[in-house]
Short mmCIF file of C-alpha atoms in Angstrom, two decimals:
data_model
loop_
_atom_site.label_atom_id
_atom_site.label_comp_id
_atom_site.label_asym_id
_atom_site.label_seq_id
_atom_site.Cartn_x
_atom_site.Cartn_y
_atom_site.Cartn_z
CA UNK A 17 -23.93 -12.91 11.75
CA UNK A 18 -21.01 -14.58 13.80
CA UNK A 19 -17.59 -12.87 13.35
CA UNK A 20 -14.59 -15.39 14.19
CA UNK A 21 -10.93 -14.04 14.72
CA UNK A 22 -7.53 -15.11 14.54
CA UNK A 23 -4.51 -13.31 15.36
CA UNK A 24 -1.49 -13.67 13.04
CA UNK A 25 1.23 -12.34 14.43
CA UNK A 26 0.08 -8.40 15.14
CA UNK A 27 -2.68 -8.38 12.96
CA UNK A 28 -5.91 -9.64 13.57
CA UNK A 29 -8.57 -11.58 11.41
CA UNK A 30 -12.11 -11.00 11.54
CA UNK A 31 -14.49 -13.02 9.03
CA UNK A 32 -17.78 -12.57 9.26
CA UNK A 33 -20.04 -14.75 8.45
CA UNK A 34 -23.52 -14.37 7.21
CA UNK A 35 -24.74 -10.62 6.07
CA UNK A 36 -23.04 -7.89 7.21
CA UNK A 37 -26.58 -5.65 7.67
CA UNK A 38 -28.23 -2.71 9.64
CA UNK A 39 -29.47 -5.31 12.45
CA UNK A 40 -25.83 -6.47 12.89
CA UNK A 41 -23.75 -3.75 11.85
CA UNK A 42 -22.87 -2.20 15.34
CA UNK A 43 -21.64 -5.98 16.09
CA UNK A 44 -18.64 -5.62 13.87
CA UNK A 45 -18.07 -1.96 15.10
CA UNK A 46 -18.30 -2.94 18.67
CA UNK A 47 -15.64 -5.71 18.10
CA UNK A 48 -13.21 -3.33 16.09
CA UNK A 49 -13.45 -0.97 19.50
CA UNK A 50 -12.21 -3.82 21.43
CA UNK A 51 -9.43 -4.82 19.92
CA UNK A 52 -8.24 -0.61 19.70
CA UNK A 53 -8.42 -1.09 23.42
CA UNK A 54 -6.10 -4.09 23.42
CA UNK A 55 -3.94 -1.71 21.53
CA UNK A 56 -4.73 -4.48 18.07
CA UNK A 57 -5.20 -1.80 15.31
CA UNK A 58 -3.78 -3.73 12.59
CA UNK A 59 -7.26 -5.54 11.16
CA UNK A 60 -7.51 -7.66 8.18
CA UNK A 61 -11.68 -8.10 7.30
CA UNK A 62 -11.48 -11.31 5.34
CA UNK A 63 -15.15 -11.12 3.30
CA UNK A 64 -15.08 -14.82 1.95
CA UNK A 65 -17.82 -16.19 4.55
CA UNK A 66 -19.45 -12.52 3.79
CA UNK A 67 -23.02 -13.40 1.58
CA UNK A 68 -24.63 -9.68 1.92
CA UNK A 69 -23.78 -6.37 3.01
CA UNK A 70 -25.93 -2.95 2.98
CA UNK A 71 -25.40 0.86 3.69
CA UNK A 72 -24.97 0.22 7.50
CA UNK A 73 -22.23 -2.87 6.98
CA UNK A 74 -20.60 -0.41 4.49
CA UNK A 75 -20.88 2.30 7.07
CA UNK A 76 -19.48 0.00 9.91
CA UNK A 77 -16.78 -0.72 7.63
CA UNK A 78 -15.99 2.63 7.10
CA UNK A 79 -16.32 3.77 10.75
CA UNK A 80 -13.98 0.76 11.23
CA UNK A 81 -11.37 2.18 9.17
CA UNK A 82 -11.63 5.45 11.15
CA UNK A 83 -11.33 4.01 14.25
CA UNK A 84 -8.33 1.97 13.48
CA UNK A 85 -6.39 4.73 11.27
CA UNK A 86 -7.34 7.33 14.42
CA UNK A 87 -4.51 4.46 16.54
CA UNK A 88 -2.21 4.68 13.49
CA UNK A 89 -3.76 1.45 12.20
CA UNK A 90 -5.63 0.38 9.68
CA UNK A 91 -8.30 -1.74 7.68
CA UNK A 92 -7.88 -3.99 4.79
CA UNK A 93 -10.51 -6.10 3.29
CA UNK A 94 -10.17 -9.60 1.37
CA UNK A 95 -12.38 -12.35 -0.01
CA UNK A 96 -15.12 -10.15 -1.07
CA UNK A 97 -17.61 -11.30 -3.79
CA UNK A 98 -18.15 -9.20 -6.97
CA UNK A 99 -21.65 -7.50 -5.67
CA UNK A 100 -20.18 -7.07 -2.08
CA UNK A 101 -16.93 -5.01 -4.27
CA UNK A 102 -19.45 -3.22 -6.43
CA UNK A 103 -20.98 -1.61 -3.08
CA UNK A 104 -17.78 -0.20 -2.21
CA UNK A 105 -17.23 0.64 -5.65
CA UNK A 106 -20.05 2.82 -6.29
CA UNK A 107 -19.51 4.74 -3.01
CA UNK A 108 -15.57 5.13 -3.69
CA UNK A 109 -15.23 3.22 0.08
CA UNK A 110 -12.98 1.26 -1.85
CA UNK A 111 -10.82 4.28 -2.51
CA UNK A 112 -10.02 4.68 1.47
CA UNK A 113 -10.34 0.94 1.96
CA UNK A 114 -7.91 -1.25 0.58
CA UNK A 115 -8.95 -4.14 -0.89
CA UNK A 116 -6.03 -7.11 -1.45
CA UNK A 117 -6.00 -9.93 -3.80
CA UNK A 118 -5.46 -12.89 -1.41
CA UNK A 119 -5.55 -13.06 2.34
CA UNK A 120 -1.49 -13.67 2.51
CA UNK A 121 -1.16 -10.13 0.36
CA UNK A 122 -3.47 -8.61 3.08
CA UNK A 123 -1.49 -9.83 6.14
CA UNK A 124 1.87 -8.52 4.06
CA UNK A 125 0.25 -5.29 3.80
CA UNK A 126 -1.19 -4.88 7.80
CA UNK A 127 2.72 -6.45 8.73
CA UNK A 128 4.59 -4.15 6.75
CA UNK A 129 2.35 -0.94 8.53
CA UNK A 130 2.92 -2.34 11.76
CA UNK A 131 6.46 -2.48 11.32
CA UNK A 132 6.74 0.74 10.58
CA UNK A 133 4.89 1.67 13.69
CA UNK A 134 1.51 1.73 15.58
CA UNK A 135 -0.02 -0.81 17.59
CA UNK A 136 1.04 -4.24 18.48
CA UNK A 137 4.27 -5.46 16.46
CA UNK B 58 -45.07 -6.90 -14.77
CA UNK B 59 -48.13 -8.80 -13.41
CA UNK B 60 -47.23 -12.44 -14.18
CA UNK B 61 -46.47 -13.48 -10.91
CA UNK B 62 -47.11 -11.40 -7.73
CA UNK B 63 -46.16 -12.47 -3.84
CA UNK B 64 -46.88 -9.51 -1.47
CA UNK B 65 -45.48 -9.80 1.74
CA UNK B 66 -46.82 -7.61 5.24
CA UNK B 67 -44.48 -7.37 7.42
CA UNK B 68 -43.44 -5.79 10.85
CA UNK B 69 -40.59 -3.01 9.73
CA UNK B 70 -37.91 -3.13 12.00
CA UNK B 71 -34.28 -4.49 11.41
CA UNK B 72 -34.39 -7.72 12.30
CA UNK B 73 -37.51 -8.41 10.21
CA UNK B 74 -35.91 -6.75 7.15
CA UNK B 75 -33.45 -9.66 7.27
CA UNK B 76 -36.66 -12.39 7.11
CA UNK B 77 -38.31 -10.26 4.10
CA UNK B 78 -34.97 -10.23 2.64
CA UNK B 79 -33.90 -13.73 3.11
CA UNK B 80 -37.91 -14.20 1.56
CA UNK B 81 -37.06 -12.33 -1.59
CA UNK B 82 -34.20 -13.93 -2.27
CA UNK B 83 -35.57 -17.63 -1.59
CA UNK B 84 -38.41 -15.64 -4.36
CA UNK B 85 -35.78 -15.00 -6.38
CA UNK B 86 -33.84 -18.08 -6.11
CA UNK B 87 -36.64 -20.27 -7.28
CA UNK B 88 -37.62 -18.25 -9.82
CA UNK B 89 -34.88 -16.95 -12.19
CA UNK B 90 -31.70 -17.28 -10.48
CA UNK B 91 -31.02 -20.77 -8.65
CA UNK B 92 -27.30 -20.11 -6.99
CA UNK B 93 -28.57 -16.32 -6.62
CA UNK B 94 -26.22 -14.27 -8.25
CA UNK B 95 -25.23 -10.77 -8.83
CA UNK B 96 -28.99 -9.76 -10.16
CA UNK B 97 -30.36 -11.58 -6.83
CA UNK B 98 -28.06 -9.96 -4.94
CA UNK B 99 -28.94 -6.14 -6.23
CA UNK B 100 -32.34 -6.29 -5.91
CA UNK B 101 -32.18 -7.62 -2.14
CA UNK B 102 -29.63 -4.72 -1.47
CA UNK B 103 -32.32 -2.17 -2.98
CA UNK B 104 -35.25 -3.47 -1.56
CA UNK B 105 -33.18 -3.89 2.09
CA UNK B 106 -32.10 0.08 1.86
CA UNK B 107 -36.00 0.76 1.31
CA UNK B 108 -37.39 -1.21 3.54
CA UNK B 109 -34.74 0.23 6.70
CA UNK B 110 -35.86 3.54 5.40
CA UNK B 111 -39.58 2.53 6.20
CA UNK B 112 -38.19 0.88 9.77
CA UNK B 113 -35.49 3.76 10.89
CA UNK B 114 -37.81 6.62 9.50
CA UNK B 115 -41.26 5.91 8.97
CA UNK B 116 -42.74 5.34 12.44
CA UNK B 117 -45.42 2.71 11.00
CA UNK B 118 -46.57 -0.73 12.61
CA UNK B 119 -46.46 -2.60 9.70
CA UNK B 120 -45.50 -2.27 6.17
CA UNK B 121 -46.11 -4.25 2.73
CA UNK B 122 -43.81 -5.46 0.46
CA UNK B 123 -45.20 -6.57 -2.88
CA UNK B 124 -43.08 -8.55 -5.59
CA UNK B 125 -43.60 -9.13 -9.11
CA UNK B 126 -41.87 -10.76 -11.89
CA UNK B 127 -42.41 -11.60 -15.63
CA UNK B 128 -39.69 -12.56 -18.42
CA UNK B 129 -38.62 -8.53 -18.41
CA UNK B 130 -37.25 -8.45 -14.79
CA UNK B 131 -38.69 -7.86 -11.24
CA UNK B 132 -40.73 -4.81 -10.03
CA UNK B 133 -41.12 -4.10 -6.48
CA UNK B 134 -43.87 -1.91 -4.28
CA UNK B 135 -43.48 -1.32 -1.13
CA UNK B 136 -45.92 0.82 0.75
CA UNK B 137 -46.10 1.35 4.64
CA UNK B 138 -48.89 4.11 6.66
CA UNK B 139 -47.46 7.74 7.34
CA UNK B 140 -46.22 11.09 7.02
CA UNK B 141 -45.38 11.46 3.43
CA UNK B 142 -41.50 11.37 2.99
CA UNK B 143 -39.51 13.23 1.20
CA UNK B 144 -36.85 11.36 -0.70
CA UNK B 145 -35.90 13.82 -2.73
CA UNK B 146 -33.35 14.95 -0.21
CA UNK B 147 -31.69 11.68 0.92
CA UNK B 148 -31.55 10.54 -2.89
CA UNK B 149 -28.05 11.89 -3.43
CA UNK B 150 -25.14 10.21 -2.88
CA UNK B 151 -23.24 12.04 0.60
CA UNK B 152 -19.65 12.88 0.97
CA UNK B 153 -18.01 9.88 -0.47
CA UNK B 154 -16.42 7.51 1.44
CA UNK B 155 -13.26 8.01 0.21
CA UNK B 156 -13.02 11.70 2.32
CA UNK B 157 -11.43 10.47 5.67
CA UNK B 158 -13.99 12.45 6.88
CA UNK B 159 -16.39 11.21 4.82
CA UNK B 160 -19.97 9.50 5.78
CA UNK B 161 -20.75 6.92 7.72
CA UNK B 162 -24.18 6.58 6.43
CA UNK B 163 -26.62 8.18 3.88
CA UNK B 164 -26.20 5.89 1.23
CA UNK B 165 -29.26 3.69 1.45
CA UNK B 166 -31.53 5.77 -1.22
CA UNK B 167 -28.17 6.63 -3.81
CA UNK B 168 -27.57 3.12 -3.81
CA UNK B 169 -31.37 2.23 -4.62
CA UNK B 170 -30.97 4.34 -7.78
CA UNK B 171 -27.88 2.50 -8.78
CA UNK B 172 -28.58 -0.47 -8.27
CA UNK B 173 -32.18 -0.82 -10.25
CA UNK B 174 -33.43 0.80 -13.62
CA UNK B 175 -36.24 2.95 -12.73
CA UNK B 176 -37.57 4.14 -9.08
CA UNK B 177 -40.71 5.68 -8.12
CA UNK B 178 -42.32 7.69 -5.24
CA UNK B 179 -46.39 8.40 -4.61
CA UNK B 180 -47.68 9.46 -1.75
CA UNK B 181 -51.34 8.20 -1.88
CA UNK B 182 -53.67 6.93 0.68
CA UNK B 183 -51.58 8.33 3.50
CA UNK B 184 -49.08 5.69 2.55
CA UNK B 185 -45.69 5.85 0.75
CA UNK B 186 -45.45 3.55 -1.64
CA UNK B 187 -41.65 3.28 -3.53
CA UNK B 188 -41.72 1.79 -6.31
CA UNK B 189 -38.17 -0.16 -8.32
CA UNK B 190 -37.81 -1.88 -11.47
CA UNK B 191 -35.25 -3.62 -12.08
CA UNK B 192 -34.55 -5.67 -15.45
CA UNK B 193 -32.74 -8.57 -16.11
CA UNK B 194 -29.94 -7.63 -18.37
CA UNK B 195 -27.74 -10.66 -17.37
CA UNK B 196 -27.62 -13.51 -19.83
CA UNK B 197 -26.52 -16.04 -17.21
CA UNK B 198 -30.84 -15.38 -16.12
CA UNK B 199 -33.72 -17.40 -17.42
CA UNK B 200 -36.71 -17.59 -15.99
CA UNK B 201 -39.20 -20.55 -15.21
CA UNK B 202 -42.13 -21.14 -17.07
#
C-alpha cells in the first residue's frame, strides 16, 4: 500500500492505495502521527484507490480518529466501496467516523471544524 | 462442496496473508466472480481475519489453507499445528467502535461470523482447523462449468 497526500487548504488528503491490511496498517497510523506533529489534524481519508481493508485497517482507522479528535481534529472518510462501508457498518465505526458523499462535501466538513478551531486554519 | 478443491500451505505471517489472499481472490475471480465483487470481497476479508489469527496467535511454521467450491458457494479449511485455541472468547464482537473509547482491535473473529453462513472449530490432530461456508446468495454470481 502507498498512501499519497495533498493538502487543501488546512486539511489534508490521504488516499491509500492498495489494501488497507494488518501488514500495512501501522503505515497509515504512523503517517496520521506525523501530520498531529505538524499541528495538521484536520484529515480527509479519501477510500476511492482503497480495494481491501480488514480488522487492523479498521482499527488504524479508528486509532486515527482518536489521535486526531485528542488535537481537536478529526477524521472523515470518502470514496469507499460498498464492502469497504459494510465493515464499518457492522462494527458501528461508521457511527464515530463520518463518512461524506463526495470528496468536496468532505473538505466542507474538515474546513468548517477548522474554522471553528483546532489545528492549522 | 468437493467439486473443485485448491489447498494452499503457506508460511503464516502478515505479509504472506496478503499472497494467500491476493491467491483466493485470483481463485475466486476465475471462478465465479470475474470483476470480484462484494461476495469475493467477504470471503477474502473472512479468510484474512483467520488466517492473522493463525499468524499473530498461533505460534506455527506453516499453515494450510484449503478452498473448495461447487454451484452452492465456497467452503474454506484452514488448519495450522498447535495449542488448541479457544475461539469461543474472541468470537464476540468488543466495545463498538462507535464508544470514543471504544476498540482498536478484536474484531477479526465477529467479523468472520458475519460475514459467512456457517463457521466451524475442531481441534484434531494437534491442529486447529476453522472451518467457513459461505453461499452464494448474489444473483449477479454464476459459476463456470
Amino acid at each position: 500500500m502507498e498512501i499519497k497526500v495533498e493538502v487543501d487548504n488546512n486539511v489534508v488528503i490521504l488516499r491509500p492505495v492498495g489494501s488497507l491490511v494488518a501488514s500495512t496498517a501501522e503505515f497509515l497510523k504512523a503517517q496520521v502521527a506525523k501530520l498531529v506533529e505538524k499541528n495538521y489534524v484536520h484529515v480527509l481519508l479519501d477510500m476511492a484507490k482503497l480495494e481491501f481493508i480488514d480488522s487492523s485497517g479498521l482499527g488504524a482507522c479508528i486509532a486515527a480518529n482518536k489521535t486526531l479528535a485528542g488535537s481537536e481534529g478529526g477524521l472523515v472518510c470518502t470514496g469507499a466501496s460498498e464492502p469497504v462501508r459494510k465493515i464499518f457498518r457492522i462494527t458501528r465505526a461508521d457511527q464515530k467516523i463520518p463518512f461524506a458523499d463526495s470528496r468536496l462535501d468532505g473538505l466542507r466538513i474538515l474546513q468548517d471544524k477548522a474554522f471553528k478551531g483546532g489545528g492549522k486554519g | 462442496m468437493t467439486d473443485r478443491t485448491i489447498t494452499l500451505t503457506f508460511t503464516p505471517d502478515f505479509r504472506t496473508v496478503d499472497l494467500v489472499r491476493a491467491a483466493l481472490q485470483g481463485i475466486c475471480r476465475e471462478l465465479f466472480e470475474p470483476d470480484g465483487g462484494a461476495f469475493t470481497f467477504e470471503l477474502a476479508l473472512a479468510a484474512t481475519e483467520a488466517m492473522n489469527n493463525v499468524a499473530e496467535h498461533s505460534g506455527a511454521s506453516v499453515a494450510e489453507l484449503e478452498v473448495a467450491a461447487d454451484e452452492e458457494g465456497v467452503v474454506l479449511r484452514l488448519a495450522s499445528p498447535g495449542e488448541r485455541f479457544d475461539s469461543s472468547a474472541a468470537a464476540a464482537m468488543p466495545d463498538d467502535a462507535s464508544d470514543p473509547d471504544g476498540a482498536e482491535g478484536g474484531y477479526g473473529l465477529a467479523l468472520i461470523q458475519e460475514l459467512v453462513d456457517r463457521l466451524e472449530f475442531v481441534y484434531e490432530n494437534g491442529r486447529n482447523v476453522l472451518t467457513l461456508y459461505k453461499r452464494f446468495n448474489n444473483e449477479g454470481i454464476t459459476k463456470e462449468g
